[in-house]
XYZ file of C-alpha atoms in Angstrom:
557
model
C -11.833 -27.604 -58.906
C -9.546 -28.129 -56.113
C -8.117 -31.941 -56.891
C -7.309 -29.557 -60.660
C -3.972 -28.966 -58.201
C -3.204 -33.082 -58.767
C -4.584 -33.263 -62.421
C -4.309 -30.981 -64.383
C -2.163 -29.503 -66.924
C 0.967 -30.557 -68.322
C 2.799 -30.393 -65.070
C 0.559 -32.859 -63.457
C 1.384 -35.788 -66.706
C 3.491 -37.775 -63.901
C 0.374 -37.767 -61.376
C -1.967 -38.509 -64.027
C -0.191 -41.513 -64.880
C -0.342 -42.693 -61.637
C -3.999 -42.483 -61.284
C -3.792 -44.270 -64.624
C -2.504 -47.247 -63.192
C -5.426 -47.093 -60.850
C -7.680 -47.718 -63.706
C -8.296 -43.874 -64.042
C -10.023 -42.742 -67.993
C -9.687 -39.668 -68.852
C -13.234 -38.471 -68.577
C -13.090 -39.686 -64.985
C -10.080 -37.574 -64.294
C -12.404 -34.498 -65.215
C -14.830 -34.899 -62.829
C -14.893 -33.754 -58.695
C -12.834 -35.936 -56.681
C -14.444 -37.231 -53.363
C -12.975 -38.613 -50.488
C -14.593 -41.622 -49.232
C -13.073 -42.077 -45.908
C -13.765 -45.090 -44.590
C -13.172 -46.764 -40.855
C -14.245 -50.064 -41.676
C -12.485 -53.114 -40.186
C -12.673 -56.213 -38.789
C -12.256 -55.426 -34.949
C -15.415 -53.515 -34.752
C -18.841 -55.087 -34.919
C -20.491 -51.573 -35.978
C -17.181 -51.453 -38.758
C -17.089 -54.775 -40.033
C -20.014 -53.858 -42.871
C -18.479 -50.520 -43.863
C -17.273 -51.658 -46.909
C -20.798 -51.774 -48.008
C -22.022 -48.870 -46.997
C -18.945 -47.304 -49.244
C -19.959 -49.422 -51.939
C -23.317 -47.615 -51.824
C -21.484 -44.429 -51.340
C -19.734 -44.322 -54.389
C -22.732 -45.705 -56.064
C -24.291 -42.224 -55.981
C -21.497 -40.629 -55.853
C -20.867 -42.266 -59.742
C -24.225 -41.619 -60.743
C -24.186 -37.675 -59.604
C -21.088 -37.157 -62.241
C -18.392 -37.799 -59.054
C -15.280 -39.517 -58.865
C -14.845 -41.384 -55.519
C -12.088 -42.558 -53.907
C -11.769 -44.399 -51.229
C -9.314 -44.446 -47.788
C -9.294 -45.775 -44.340
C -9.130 -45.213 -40.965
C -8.308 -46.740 -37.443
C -11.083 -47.265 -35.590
C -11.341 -48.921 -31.300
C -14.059 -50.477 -30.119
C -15.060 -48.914 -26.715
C -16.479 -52.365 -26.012
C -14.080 -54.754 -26.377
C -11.004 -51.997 -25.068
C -13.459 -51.311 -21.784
C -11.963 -52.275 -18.934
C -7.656 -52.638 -19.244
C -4.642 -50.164 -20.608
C -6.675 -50.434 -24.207
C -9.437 -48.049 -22.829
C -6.365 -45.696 -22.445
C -6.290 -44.911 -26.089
C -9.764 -44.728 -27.610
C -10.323 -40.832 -26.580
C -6.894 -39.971 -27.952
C -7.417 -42.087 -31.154
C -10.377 -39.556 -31.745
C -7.429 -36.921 -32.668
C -5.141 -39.422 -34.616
C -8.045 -40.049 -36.887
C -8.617 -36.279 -37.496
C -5.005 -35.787 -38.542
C -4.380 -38.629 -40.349
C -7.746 -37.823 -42.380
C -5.880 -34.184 -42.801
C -3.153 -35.662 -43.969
C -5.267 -37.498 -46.816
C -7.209 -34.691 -47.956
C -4.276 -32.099 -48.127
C -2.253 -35.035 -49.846
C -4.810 -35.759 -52.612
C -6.640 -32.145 -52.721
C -10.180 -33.936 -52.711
C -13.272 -31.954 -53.674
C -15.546 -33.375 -51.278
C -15.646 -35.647 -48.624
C -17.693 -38.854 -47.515
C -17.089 -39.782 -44.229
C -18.454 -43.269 -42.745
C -18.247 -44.534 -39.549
C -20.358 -46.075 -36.823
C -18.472 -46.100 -33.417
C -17.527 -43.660 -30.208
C -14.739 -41.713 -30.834
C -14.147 -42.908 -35.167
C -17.410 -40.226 -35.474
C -15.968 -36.805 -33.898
C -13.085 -37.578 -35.103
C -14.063 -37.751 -38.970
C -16.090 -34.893 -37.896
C -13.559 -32.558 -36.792
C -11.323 -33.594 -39.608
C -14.821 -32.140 -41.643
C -14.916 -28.761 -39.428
C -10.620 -28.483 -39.712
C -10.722 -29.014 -43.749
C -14.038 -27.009 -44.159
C -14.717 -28.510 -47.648
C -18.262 -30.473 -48.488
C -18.787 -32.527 -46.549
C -21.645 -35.087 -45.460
C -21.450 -38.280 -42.952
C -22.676 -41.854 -43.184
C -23.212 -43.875 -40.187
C -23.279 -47.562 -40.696
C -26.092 -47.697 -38.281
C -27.326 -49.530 -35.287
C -26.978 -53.430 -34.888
C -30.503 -54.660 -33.944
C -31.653 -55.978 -29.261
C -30.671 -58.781 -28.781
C -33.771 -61.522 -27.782
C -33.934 -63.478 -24.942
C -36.572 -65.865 -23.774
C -40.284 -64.529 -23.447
C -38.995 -61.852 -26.280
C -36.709 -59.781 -23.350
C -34.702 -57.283 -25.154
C -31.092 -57.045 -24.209
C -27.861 -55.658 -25.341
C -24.120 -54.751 -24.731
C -24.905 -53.141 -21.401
C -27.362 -56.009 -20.327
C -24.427 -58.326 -20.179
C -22.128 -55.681 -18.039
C -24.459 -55.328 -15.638
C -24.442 -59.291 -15.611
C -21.088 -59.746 -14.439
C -22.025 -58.132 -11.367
C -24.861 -60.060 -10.930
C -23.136 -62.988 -11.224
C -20.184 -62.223 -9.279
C -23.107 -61.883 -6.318
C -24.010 -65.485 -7.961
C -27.386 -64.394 -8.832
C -27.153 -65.590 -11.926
C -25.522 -69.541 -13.288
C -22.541 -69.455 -15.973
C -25.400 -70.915 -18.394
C -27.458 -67.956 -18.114
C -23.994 -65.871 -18.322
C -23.192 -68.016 -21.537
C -26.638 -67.257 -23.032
C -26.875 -63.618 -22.191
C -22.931 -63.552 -23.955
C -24.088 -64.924 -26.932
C -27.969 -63.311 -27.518
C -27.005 -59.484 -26.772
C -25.009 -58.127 -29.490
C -27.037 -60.892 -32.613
C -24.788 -58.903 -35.680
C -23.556 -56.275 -37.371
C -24.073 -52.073 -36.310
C -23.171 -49.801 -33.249
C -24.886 -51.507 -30.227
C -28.487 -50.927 -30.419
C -29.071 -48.512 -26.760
C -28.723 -44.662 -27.080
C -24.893 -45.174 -26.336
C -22.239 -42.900 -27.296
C -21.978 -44.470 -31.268
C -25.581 -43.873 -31.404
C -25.894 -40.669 -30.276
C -22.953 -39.241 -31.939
C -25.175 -40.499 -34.982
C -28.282 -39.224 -34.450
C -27.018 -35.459 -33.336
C -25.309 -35.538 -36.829
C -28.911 -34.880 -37.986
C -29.533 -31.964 -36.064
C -25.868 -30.912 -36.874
C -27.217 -30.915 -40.622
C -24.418 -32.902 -41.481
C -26.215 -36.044 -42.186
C -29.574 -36.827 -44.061
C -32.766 -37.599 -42.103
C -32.350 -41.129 -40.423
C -29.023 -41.562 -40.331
C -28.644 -42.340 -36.853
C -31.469 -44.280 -36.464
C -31.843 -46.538 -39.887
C -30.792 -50.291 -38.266
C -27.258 -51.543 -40.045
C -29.519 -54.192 -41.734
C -31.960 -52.831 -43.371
C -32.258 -51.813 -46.982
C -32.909 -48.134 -46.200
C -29.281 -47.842 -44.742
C -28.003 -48.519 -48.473
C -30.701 -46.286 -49.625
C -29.044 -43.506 -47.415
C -25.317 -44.412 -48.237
C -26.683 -43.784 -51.965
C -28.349 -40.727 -51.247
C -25.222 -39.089 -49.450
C -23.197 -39.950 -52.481
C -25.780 -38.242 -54.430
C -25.881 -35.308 -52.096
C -21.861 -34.781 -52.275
C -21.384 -34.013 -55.350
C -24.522 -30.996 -54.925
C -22.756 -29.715 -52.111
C -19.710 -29.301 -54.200
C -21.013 -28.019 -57.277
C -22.847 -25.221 -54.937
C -19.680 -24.973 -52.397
C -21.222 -25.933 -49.431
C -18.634 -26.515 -46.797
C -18.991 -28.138 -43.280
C -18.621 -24.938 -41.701
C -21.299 -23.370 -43.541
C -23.397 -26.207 -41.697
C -21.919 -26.655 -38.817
C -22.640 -23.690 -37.275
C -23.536 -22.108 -33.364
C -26.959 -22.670 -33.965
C -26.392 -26.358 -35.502
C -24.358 -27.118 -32.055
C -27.501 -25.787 -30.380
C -29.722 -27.829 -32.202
C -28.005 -30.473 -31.302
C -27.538 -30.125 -28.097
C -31.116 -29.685 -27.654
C -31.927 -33.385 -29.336
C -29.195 -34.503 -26.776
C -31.283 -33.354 -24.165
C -34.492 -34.861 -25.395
C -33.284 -38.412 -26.440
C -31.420 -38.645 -22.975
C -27.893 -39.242 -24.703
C -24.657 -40.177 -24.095
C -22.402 -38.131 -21.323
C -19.962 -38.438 -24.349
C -21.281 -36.006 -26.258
C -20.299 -32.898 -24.078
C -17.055 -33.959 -25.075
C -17.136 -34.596 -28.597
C -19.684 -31.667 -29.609
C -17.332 -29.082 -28.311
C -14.355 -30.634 -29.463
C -15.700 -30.800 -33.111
C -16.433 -27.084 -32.144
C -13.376 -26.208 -30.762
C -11.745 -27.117 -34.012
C -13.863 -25.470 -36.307
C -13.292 -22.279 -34.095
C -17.121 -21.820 -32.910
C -17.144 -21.332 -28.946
C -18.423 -24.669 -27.297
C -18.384 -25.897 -23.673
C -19.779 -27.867 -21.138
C -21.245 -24.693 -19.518
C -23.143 -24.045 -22.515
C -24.909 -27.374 -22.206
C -26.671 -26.542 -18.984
C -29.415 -23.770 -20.110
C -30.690 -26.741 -22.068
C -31.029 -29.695 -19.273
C -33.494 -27.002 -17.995
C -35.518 -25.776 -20.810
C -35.704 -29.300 -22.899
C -37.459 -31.978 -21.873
C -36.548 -36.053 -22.166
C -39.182 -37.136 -24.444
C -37.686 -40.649 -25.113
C -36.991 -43.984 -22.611
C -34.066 -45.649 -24.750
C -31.511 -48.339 -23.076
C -30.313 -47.429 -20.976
C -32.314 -44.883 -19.805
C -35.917 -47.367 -20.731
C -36.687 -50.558 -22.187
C -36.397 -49.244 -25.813
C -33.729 -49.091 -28.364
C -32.372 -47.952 -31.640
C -34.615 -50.229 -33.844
C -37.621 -48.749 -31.709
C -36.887 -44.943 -32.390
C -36.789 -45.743 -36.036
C -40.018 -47.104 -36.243
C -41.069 -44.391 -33.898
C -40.588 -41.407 -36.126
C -36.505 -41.529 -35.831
C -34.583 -37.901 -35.158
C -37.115 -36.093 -37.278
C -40.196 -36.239 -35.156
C -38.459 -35.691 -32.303
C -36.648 -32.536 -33.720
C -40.495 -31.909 -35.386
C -41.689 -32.080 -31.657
C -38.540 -29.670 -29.967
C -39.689 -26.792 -32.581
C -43.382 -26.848 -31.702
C -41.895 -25.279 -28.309
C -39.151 -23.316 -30.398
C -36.239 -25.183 -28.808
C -34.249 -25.079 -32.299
C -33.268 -23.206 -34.726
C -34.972 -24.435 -38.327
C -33.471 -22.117 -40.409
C -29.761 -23.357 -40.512
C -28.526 -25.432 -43.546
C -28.206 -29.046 -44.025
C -26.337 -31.537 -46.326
C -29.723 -32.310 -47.900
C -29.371 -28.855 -49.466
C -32.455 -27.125 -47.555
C -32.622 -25.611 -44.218
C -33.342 -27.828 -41.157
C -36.891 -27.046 -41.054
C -37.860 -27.447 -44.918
C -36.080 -30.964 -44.404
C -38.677 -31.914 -41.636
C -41.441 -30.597 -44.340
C -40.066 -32.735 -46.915
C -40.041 -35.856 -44.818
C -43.157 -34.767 -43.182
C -41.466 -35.639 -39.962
C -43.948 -36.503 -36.452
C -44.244 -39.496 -34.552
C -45.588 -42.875 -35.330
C -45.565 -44.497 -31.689
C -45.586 -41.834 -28.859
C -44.992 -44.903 -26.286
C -41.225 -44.317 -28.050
C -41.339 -40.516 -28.744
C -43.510 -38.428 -25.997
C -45.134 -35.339 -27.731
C -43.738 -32.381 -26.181
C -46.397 -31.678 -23.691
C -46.414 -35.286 -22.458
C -42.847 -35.653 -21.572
C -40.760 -38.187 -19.692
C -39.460 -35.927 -17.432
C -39.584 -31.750 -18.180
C -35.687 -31.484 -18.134
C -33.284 -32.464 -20.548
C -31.938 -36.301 -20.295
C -28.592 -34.925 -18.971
C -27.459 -32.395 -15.806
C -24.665 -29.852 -15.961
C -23.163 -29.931 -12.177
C -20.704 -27.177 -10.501
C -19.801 -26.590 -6.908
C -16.174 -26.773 -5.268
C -15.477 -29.954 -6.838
C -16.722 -29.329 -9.961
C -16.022 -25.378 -10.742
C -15.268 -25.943 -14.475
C -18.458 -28.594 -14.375
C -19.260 -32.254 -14.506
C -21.832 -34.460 -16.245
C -24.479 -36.634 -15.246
C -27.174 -38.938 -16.805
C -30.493 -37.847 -15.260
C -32.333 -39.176 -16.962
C -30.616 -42.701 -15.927
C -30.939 -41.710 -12.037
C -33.720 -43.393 -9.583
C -35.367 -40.520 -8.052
C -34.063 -41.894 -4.642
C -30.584 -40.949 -5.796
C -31.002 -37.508 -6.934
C -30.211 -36.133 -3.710
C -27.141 -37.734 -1.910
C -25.007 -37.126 0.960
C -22.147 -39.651 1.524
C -18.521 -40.512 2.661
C -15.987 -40.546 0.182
C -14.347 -44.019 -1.044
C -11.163 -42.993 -3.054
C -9.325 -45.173 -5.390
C -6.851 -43.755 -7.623
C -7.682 -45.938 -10.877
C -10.680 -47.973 -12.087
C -9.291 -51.205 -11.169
C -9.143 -50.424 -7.387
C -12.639 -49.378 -7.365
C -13.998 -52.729 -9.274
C -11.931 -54.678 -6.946
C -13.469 -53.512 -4.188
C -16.917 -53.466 -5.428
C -16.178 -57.239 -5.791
C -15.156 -58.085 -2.855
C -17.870 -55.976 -1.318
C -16.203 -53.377 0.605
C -18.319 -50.951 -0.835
C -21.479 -50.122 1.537
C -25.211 -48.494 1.046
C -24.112 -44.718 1.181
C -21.018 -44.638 -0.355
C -20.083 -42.578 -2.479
C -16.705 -44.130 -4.627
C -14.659 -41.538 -6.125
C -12.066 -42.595 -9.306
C -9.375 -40.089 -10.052
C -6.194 -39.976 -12.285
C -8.389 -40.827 -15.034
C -8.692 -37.915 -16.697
C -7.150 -36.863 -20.176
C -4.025 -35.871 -18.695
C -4.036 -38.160 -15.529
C -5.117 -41.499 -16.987
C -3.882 -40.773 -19.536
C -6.503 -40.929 -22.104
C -9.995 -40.590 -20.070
C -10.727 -44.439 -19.752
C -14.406 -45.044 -20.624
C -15.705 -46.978 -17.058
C -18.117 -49.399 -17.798
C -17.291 -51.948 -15.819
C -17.113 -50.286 -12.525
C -20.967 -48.399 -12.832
C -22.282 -51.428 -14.524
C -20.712 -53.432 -11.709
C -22.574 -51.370 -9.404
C -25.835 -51.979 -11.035
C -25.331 -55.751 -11.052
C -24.433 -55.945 -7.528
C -28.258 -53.892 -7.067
C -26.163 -50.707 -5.538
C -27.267 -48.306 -8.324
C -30.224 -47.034 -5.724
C -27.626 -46.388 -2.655
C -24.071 -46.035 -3.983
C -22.872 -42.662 -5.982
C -19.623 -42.500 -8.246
C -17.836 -39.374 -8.903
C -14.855 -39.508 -11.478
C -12.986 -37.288 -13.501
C -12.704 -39.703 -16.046
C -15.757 -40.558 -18.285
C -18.399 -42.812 -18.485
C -20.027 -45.327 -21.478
C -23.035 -44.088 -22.828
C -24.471 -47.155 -21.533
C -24.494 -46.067 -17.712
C -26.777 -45.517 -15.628
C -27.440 -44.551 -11.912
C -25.727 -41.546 -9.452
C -22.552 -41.599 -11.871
C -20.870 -38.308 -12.178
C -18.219 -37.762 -14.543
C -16.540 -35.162 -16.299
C -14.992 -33.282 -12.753
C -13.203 -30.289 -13.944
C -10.072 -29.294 -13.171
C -9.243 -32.901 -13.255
C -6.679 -34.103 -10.045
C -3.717 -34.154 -12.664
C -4.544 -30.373 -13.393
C -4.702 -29.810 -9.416
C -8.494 -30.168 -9.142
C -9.666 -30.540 -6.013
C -10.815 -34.237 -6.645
C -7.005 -34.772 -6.041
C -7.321 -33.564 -2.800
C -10.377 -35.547 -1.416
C -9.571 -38.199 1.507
C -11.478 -41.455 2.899
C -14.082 -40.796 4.475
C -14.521 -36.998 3.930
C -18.926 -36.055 3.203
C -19.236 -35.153 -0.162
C -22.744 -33.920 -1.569
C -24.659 -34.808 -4.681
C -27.382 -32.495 -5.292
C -28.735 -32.803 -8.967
C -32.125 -30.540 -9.190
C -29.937 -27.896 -8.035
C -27.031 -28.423 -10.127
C -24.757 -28.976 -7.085
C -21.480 -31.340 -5.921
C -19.460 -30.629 -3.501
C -16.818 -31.491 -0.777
C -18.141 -30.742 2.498
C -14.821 -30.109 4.249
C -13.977 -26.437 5.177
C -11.805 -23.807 3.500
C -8.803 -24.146 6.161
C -8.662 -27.904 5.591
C -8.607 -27.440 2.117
C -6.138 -24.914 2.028
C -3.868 -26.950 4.170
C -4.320 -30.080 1.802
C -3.221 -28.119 -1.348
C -0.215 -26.441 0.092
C 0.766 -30.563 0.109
C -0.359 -31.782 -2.732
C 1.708 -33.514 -5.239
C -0.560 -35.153 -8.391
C 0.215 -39.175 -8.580
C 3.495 -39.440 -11.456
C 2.168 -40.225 -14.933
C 0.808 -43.869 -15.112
C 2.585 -44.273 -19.014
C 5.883 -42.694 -19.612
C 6.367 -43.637 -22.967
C 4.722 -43.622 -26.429
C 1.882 -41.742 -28.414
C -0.137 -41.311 -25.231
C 2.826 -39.041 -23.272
C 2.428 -36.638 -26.079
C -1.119 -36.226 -25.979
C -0.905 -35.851 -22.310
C 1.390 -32.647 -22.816
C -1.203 -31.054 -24.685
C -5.093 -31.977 -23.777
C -7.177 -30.150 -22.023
C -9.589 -31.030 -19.426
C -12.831 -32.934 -19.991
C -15.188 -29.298 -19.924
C -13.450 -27.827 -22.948
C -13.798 -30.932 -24.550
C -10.189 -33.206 -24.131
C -8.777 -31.084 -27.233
C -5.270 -29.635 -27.508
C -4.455 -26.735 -26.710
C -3.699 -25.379 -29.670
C -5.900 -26.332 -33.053
């Protein structure tokens, strides 16, 4: 075994003594030695119940002849940093967590490895420390918290209460109805309950392979997320005894599989960062162009918050990732024969858990669709000629098509001021730069300003280009993603107040509508903005990230 390198043989009498005064026997010492890595804490709402899931973990783990041991990780909440200079560091933290989860492994020669997490970035980044390490592997989400309830049983949740600021900074809405919305929309623990970033991170670790059926989906309080966490421990210590490593799983066609559910569950814009970063670092060849063949052959078969009035809870009772994955190979969008951590191939899993929908008002069979194309739209054009993302499936139909003048505001604070003191008109389109990887630095997640623009009821008229990112609770005309970002020169950088710029998404199409000589005249000028941090963990990452369509990785693996 590997963790032999730690325990065993005379050599190792000084180590063995220190697991001794762990509590270590001597017939525990023999067995495989598995990682539990473990993000839970008590600053993150989908965290703070972690340390049961692990509990369950190690249950199985225990039972399957294992010997677990258990670490932790940092872990932001996107929700509670949205919005000031904490936003700065959640994307970077993604690549902390992967190294200090290196760090562990290499220190303690583990076996196997357990990872559990439920939030945004704490997810890719235990997954690319699973792709870097290549050892067995299998992940645990803690699972999604439950709607919120308001009167006449009106689902709401996280992004229900964004989009409420704007509405009551239009005083639409009394600080009463403010207070109640506050305190109904997020009622305990899990990953907030729309098919934002945490969620769909957790569900695509299905079609990855690298999680057991219902992982994503299972709600944070209910008994079959313990049933799971049991199962995976289980499950660990096959994949080690048959040497089943993440990269054995994790494979091209596992990125398209995923990729493909992306498309039908309408996810996150997150993901086309985080799938080819976990990519990237397990050396398979991942990136955002790669995304766009499938917005056109896979259809959105699900209407989940924000995207519809369902959620988390309701694709679980629905028929969860595997009858939507059940419905995507009826049409032969994935592949069924790669490997999984439940020790068959993808489509003997769906056999086993004879996978197909129980409510197709949740799930649309695949010739009754929500819309034909995939929940997401891979844009290029001048201003976009390494790509940019947008939400579709999130857009009215009014907005699809948009021609506008440009609003330019070099951070997300100058655009939400503005929006709030209503400066921004029908027709705009408000453009966010320096918020990149490099030029933010850190790629802010803007909630605020797109769900500002939904409260103040400008998501049908207004457009927002950035080449920052968005929360996977957006909606509307919100583009994000623009690559080369204006720190790397990109010619978002370059854009002035008032120029046209056109949005065209059934043609795949953004672009600056100011001619070539104009252009050329404005880079020959351009200088990007200084670095808005000069100091710190976040100067270093700046040196060495990439921009958003390769994923925000560095440079070198």
């Amino acid at each position: 075994m590997r963790s032999d390198a730690v325990k065993k043989g005379f050599q190792r009498s000084p180590h063995r003594s220190l697991f001794r005064a762990m509590g270590f026997d001597d017939w525990e010492l023999e067995r495989p030695l598995i990682g539990i890595v473990n993000s839970f804490n008590e600053t993150i709402p989908g965290h703070i119940h972690l340390n049961k899931i692990a509990d369950a973990v190690k249950r199985g783990v225990y039972a399957a002849g294992g010997m677990p041991v258990e670490f932790n990780t940092i872990g932001v909440c996107d929700g509670i940093a949205m919005g000031h200079k904490g936003m700065k560091y959640s994307l970077p933290s993604r690549e902390l967590i992967a190294d200090s989860i290196e760090i562990m492994v290499e220190a303690y020669q583990f076996d196997g490895l357990v990872f559990i997490a439920s939030c945004d970035k704490i997810i890719p980044g235990m997954l690319i420390a699973a792709m870097r390490m290549n050892l067995p592997s299998i992940f645990v989400s803690g699972g999604p918290m439950l709607p919120g309830n308001l009167a006449q049983n009106k689902k709401v949740d996280l992004s229900t209460v964004f989009e409420a600021v704007g509405k009551y900074a239009k005083k639409e809405i009394s600080d009463d109805e403010l207070l109640e919305l506050e305190c109904q929309a997020c009622p305990g623990e899990g990953s907030c309950s729309g098919m934002f970033t945490a969620n769909t991170m957790s569900n695509l670790s299905e079609a990855l392979g690298i999680s057991l059926p219902f992982n994503g989906s299972a709600p944070a309080v209910f008994a079959d997320r313990i049933r799971i966490a049991k199962k995976s421990g289980l499950k660990i210590v096959e994949l080690v005894e048959k040497n089943i490593r993440a990269r054995d799983i994790m494979t091209r066609k596992a990125f398209e599989n995923a990729i493909a559910l992306d498309m039908a569950l309408g996810g996150s814009t997150n993901t086309t960062l985080h799938l080819p970063a976990i990519a990237y670092y397990g050396e398979v060849d991942l990136e955002l162009k790669d995304f766009a063949p499938f917005t056109e052959k896979v259809p959105h078969l699900t209407t989940i918050s924000p995207a519809g009035p369902h959620h988390i809870l309701d694709l679980y009772r629905a028929g969860g990732v595997p009858a939507v994955l059940a419905e995507l190979a009826k049409k032969k969008l994935i592949h069924l024969d790669t490997m999984t951590v439940n020790g068959k191939t993808l489509g003997d899993t769906l056999k086993e858990y004879r996978a197909g929908i129980k409510d197709p008002s949740v799930i649309r069979p695949i010739d009754q669709p929500v819309h034909e194309k995939g929940g997401l739209a891979v844009l290029t054009g001048n201003l976009a000629p390494d790509g940019c993302i947008v939400k579709q499936a999130a857009v009215d139909p009014s907005m699809l098509h948009h021609k506008g003048p440009a609003r330019v505001f070099n951070s997300e604070e100058e655009a939400v001021e503005a929006l709030l003191k209503g400066k921004i008109k029908k027709g705009d389109v408000i453009v966010i730069r320096y918020e990149g990887p490099k030029g933010g630095p850190g790629m802010r997640e803007m909630l605020a300003p797109t769900s500002t623009v939904a409260g103040l009821g400008l998501d049908k008229e207004v457009a927002l280009i950035t080449d920052g990112r968005f929360s996977g609770a957006t909606r509307g005309a919100s583009i994000g993603h623009i690559s080369p970002e204006a720190a790397a020169g990109g010619l978002i950088g370059l854009i002035e107040e008032g120029d046209m710029i056109e949005i065209d998404i059934p043609n795949r199409q953004i672009n600056l509508l100011v001619d070539e000589t104009e252009i050329a005249r404005r880079k020959e000028k351009f200088q990007p903005l200084s670095p808005k941090i000069t100091t710190g963990y976040l100067v270093r990452y700046a040196q060495h990230v990439t921009s958003a369509n390769k994923g925000g990785v560095f440079e070198k693996r």
